[in-house]
C-alpha atoms as a printed R data frame, in Angstrom:
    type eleno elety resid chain resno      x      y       z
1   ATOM     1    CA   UNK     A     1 15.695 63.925   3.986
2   ATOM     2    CA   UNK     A     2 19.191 64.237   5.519
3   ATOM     3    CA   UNK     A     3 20.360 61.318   3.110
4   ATOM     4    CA   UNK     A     4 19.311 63.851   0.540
5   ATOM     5    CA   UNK     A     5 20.314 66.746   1.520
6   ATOM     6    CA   UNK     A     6 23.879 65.024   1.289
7   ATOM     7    CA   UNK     A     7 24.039 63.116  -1.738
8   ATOM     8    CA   UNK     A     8 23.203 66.595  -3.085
9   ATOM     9    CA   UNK     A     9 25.984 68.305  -1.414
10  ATOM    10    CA   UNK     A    10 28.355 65.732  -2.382
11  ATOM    11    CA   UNK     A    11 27.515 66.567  -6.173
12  ATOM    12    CA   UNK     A    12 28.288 70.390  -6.146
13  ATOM    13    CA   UNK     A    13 31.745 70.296  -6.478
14  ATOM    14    CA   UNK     A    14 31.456 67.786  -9.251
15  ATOM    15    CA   UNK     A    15 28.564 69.542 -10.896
16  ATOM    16    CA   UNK     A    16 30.213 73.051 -10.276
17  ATOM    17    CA   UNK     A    17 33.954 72.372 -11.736
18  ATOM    18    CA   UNK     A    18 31.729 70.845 -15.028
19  ATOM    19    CA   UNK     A    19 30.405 74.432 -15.621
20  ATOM    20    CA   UNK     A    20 33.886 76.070 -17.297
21  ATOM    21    CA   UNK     A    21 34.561 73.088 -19.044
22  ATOM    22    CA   UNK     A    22 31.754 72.279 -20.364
23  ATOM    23    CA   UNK     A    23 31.110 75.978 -21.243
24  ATOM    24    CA   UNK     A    24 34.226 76.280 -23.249
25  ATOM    25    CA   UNK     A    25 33.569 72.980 -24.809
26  ATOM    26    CA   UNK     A    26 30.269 73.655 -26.048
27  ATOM    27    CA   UNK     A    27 31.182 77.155 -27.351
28  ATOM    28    CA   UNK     A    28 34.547 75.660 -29.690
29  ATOM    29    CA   UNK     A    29 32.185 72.896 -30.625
30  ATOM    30    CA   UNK     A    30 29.487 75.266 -31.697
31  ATOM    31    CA   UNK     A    31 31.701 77.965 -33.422
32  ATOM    32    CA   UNK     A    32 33.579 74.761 -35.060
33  ATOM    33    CA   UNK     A    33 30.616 73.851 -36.354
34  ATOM    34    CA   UNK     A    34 29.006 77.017 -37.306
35  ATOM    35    CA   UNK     A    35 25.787 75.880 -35.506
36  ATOM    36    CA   UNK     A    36 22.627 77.992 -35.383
37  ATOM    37    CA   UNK     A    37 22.340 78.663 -31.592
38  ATOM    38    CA   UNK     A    38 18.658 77.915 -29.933
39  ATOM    39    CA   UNK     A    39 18.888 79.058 -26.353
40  ATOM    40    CA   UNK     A    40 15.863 76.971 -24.788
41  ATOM    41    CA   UNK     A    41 18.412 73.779 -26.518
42  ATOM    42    CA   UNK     A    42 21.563 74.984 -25.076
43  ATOM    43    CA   UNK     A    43 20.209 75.818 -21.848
44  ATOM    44    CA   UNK     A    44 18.464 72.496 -21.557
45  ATOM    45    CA   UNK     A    45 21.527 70.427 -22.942
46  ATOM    46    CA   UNK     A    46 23.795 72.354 -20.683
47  ATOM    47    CA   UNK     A    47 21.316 71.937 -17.459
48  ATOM    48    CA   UNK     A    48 21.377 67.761 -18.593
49  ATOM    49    CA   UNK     A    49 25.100 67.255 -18.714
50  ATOM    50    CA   UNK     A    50 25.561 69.203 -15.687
51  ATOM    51    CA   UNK     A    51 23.461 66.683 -14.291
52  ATOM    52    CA   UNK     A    52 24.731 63.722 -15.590
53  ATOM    53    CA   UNK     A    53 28.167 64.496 -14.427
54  ATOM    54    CA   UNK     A    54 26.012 65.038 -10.934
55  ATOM    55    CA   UNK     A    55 24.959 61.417 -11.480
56  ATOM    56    CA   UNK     A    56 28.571 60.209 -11.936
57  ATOM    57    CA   UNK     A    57 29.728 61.878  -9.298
58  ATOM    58    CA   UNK     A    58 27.799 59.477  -6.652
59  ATOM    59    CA   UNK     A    59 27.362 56.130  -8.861
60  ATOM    60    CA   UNK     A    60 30.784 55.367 -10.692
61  ATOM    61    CA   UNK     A    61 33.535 58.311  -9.904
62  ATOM    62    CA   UNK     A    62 35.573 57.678  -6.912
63  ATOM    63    CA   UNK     A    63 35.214 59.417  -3.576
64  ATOM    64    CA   UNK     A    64 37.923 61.638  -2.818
65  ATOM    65    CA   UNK     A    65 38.904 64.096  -0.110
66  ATOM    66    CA   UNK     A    66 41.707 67.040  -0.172
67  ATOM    67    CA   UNK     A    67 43.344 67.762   3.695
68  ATOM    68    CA   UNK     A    68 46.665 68.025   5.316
69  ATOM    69    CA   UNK     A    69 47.694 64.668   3.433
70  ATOM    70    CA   UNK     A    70 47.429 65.787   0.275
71  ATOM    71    CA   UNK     A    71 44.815 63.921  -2.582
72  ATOM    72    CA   UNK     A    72 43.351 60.586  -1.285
73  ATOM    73    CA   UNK     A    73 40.435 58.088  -3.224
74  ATOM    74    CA   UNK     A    74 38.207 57.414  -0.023
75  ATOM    75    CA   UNK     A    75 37.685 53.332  -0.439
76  ATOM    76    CA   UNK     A    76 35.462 52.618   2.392
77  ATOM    77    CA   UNK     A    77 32.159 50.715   1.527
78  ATOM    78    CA   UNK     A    78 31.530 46.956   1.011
79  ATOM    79    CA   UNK     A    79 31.404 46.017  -2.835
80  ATOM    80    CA   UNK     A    80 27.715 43.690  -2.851
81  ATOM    81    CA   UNK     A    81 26.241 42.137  -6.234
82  ATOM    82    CA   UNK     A    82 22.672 41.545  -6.876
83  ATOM    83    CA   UNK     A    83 21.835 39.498  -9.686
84  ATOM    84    CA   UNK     A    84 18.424 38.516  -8.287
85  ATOM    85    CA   UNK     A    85 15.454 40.504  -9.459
86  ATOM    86    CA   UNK     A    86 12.959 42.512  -7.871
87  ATOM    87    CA   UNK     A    87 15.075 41.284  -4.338
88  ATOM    88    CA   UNK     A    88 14.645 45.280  -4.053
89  ATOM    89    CA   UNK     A    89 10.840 45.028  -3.154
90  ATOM    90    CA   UNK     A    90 11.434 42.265  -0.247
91  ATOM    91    CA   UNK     A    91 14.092 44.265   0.960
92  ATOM    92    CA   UNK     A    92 12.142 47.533   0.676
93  ATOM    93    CA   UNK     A    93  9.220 45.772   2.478
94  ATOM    94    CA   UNK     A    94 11.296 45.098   5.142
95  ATOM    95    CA   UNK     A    95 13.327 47.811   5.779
96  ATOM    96    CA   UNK     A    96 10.434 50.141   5.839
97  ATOM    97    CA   UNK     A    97  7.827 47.905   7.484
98  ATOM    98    CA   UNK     A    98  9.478 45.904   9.920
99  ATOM    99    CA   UNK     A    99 12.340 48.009  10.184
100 ATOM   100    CA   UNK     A   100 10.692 51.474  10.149
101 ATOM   101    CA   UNK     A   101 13.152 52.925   7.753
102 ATOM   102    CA   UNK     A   102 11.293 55.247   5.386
103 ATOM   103    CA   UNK     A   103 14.677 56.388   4.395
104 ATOM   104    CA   UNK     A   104 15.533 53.537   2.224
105 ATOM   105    CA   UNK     A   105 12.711 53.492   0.556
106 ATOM   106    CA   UNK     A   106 13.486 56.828  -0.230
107 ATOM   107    CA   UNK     A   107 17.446 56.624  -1.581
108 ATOM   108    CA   UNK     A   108 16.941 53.186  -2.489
109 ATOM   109    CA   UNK     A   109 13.991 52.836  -4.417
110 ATOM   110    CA   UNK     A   110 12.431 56.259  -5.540
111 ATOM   111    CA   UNK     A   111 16.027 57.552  -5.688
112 ATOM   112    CA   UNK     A   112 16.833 55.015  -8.545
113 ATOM   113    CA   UNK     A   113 13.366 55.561 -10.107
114 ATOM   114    CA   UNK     A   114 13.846 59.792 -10.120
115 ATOM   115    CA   UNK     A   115 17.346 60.141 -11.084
116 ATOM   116    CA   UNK     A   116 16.245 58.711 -14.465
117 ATOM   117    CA   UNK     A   117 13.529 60.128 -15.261
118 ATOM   118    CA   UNK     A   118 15.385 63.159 -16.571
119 ATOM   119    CA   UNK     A   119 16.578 61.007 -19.495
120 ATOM   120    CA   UNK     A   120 12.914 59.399 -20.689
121 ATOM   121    CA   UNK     A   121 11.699 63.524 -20.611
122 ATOM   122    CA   UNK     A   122 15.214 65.503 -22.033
123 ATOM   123    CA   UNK     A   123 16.970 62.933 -24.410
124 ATOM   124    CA   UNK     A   124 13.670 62.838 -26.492
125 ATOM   125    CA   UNK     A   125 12.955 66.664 -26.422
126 ATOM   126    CA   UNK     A   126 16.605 67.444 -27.528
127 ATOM   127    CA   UNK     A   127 17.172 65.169 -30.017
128 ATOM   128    CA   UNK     A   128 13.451 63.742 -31.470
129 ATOM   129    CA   UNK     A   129 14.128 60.348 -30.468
130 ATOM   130    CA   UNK     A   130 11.729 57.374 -30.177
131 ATOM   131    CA   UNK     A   131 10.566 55.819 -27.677
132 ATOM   132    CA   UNK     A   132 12.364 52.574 -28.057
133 ATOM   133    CA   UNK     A   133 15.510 54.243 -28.700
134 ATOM   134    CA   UNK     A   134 15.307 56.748 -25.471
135 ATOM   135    CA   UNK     A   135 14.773 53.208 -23.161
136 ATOM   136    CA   UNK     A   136 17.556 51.900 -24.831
137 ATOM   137    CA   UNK     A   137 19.859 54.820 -24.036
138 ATOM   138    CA   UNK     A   138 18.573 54.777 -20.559
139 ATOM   139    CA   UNK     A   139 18.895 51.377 -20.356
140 ATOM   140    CA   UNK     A   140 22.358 51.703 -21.574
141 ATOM   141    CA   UNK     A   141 23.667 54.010 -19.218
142 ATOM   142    CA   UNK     A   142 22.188 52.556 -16.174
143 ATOM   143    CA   UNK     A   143 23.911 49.491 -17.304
144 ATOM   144    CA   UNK     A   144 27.012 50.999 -17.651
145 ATOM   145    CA   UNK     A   145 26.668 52.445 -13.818
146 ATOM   146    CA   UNK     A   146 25.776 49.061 -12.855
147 ATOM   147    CA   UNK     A   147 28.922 47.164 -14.793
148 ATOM   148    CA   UNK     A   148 31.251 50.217 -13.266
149 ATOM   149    CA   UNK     A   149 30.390 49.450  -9.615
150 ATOM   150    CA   UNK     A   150 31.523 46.068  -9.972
151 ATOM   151    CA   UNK     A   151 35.185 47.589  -9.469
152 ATOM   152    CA   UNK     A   152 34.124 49.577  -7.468
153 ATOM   153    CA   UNK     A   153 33.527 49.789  -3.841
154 ATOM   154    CA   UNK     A   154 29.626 50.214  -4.741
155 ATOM   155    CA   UNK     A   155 26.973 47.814  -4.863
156 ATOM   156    CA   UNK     A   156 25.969 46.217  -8.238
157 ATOM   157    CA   UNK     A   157 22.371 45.530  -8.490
158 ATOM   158    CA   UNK     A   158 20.136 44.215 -11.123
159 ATOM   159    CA   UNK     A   159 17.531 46.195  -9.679
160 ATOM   160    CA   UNK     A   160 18.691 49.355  -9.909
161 ATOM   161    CA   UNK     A   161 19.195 48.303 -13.772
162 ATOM   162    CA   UNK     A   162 15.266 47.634 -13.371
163 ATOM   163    CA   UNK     A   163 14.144 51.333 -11.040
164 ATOM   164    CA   UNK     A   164 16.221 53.053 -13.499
165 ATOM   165    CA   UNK     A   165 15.086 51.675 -16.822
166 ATOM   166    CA   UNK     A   166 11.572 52.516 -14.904
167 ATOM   167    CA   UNK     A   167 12.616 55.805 -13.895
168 ATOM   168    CA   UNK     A   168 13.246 56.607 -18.300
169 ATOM   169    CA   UNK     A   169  9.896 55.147 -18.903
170 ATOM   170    CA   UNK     A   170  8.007 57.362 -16.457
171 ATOM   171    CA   UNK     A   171  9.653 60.224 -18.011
172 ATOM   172    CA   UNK     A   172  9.000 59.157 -21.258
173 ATOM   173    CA   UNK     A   173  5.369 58.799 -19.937
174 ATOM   174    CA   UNK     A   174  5.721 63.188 -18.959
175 ATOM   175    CA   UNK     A   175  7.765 64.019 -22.567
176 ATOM   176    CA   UNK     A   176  4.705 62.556 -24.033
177 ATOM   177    CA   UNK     A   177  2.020 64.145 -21.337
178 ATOM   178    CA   UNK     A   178  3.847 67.815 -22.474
179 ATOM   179    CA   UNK     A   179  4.242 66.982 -26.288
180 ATOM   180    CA   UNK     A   180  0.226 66.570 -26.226
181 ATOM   181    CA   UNK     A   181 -0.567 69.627 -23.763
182 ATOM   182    CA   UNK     A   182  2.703 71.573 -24.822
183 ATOM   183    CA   UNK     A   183  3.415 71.070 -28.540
184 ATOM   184    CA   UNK     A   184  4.056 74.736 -29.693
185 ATOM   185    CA   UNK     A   185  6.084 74.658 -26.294
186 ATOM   186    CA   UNK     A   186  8.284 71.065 -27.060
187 ATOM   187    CA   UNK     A   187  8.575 72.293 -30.560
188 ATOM   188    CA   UNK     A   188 11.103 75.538 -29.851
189 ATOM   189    CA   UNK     A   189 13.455 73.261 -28.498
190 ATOM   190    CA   UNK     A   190 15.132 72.419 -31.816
């Protein structure tokens, strides 16, 4: 829960300094445009990009600290590829049942599952998109995490190209559970 409880700190600043830009942003965009303001759409597309740029923050932006120094990129970390899939579930196995690490099954596994589910649920209820092309745009930006942490000093793993595209499809799987039991609900959103 610790692990957590960090990765979530580490976002704030991130997610926090996206708020006035994207803000001003949205508002020349939609006064550009002359676009017919829905709330429940703004809030929602505002809520997503703030946590998208959450998501960046930990998978393909560079770690950086401000002290006595001045601005530094923090390049600790050893850069590991995985192109061999499902390796995830041996490791998993072992980490949590010989190892007794819970932990990484947590981060590692339902951490690359959840952090995507946001897109299978939101992309579609924004925009009215299928379902092939929502997977695809998951797919697509997990990919582009994944091909981004190769020059990095982040691991690149096949896997988390596979939890992720998972992750969309599960919340594909709730965008289509509310669209059923919510339609007059899923409907104000355009």
């Amino acid at each position: 829960m610790n692990a957590i409880i960090r990765y979530v700190i580490n976002m704030m600043p991130y997610m926090v300094l996206a708020v006035p830009v994207y803000a001003i942003a949205r508002i020349v965009f939609v006064k550009a445009k002359q676009i017919k303001v829905n709330w429940l759409h703004e809030i929602t597309l505002f809520v997503f990009t703030v946590f998208l740029v959450g998501l960046a923050s930990q998978t393909i932006i560079p770690k950086f600290e401000i002290g006595v120094n001045g601005f530094n990129i923090i390049k600790n970390g050893i850069h590991k590829t995985n192109l061999i899939p499902f390796k995830v579930l041996f490791e998993t196995y072992k980490e949590v049942v010989v190892n007794g690490h819970i932990n990484y099954f947590i981060i590692n596994f339902l951490g690359n599952i959840i952090l995507f589910i946001p897109f299978g649920v939101i992309i579609p209820l924004l925009w009215k998109t299928s379902t092939k092309k929502t997977i695809f745009i998951g797919f697509c930006s997990s990919f582009f995490i994944e091909f981004s942490q190769l020059f990095l000093t982040r691991g690149t793993d096949v896997d988390d190209l596979i939890l992720n595209t998972s992750g969309v499809f599960l919340g594909i799987l709730v965008f289509k559970f509310l669209q059923r039991n919510c339609k007059g609900f899923i409907e104000k959103f355009n």
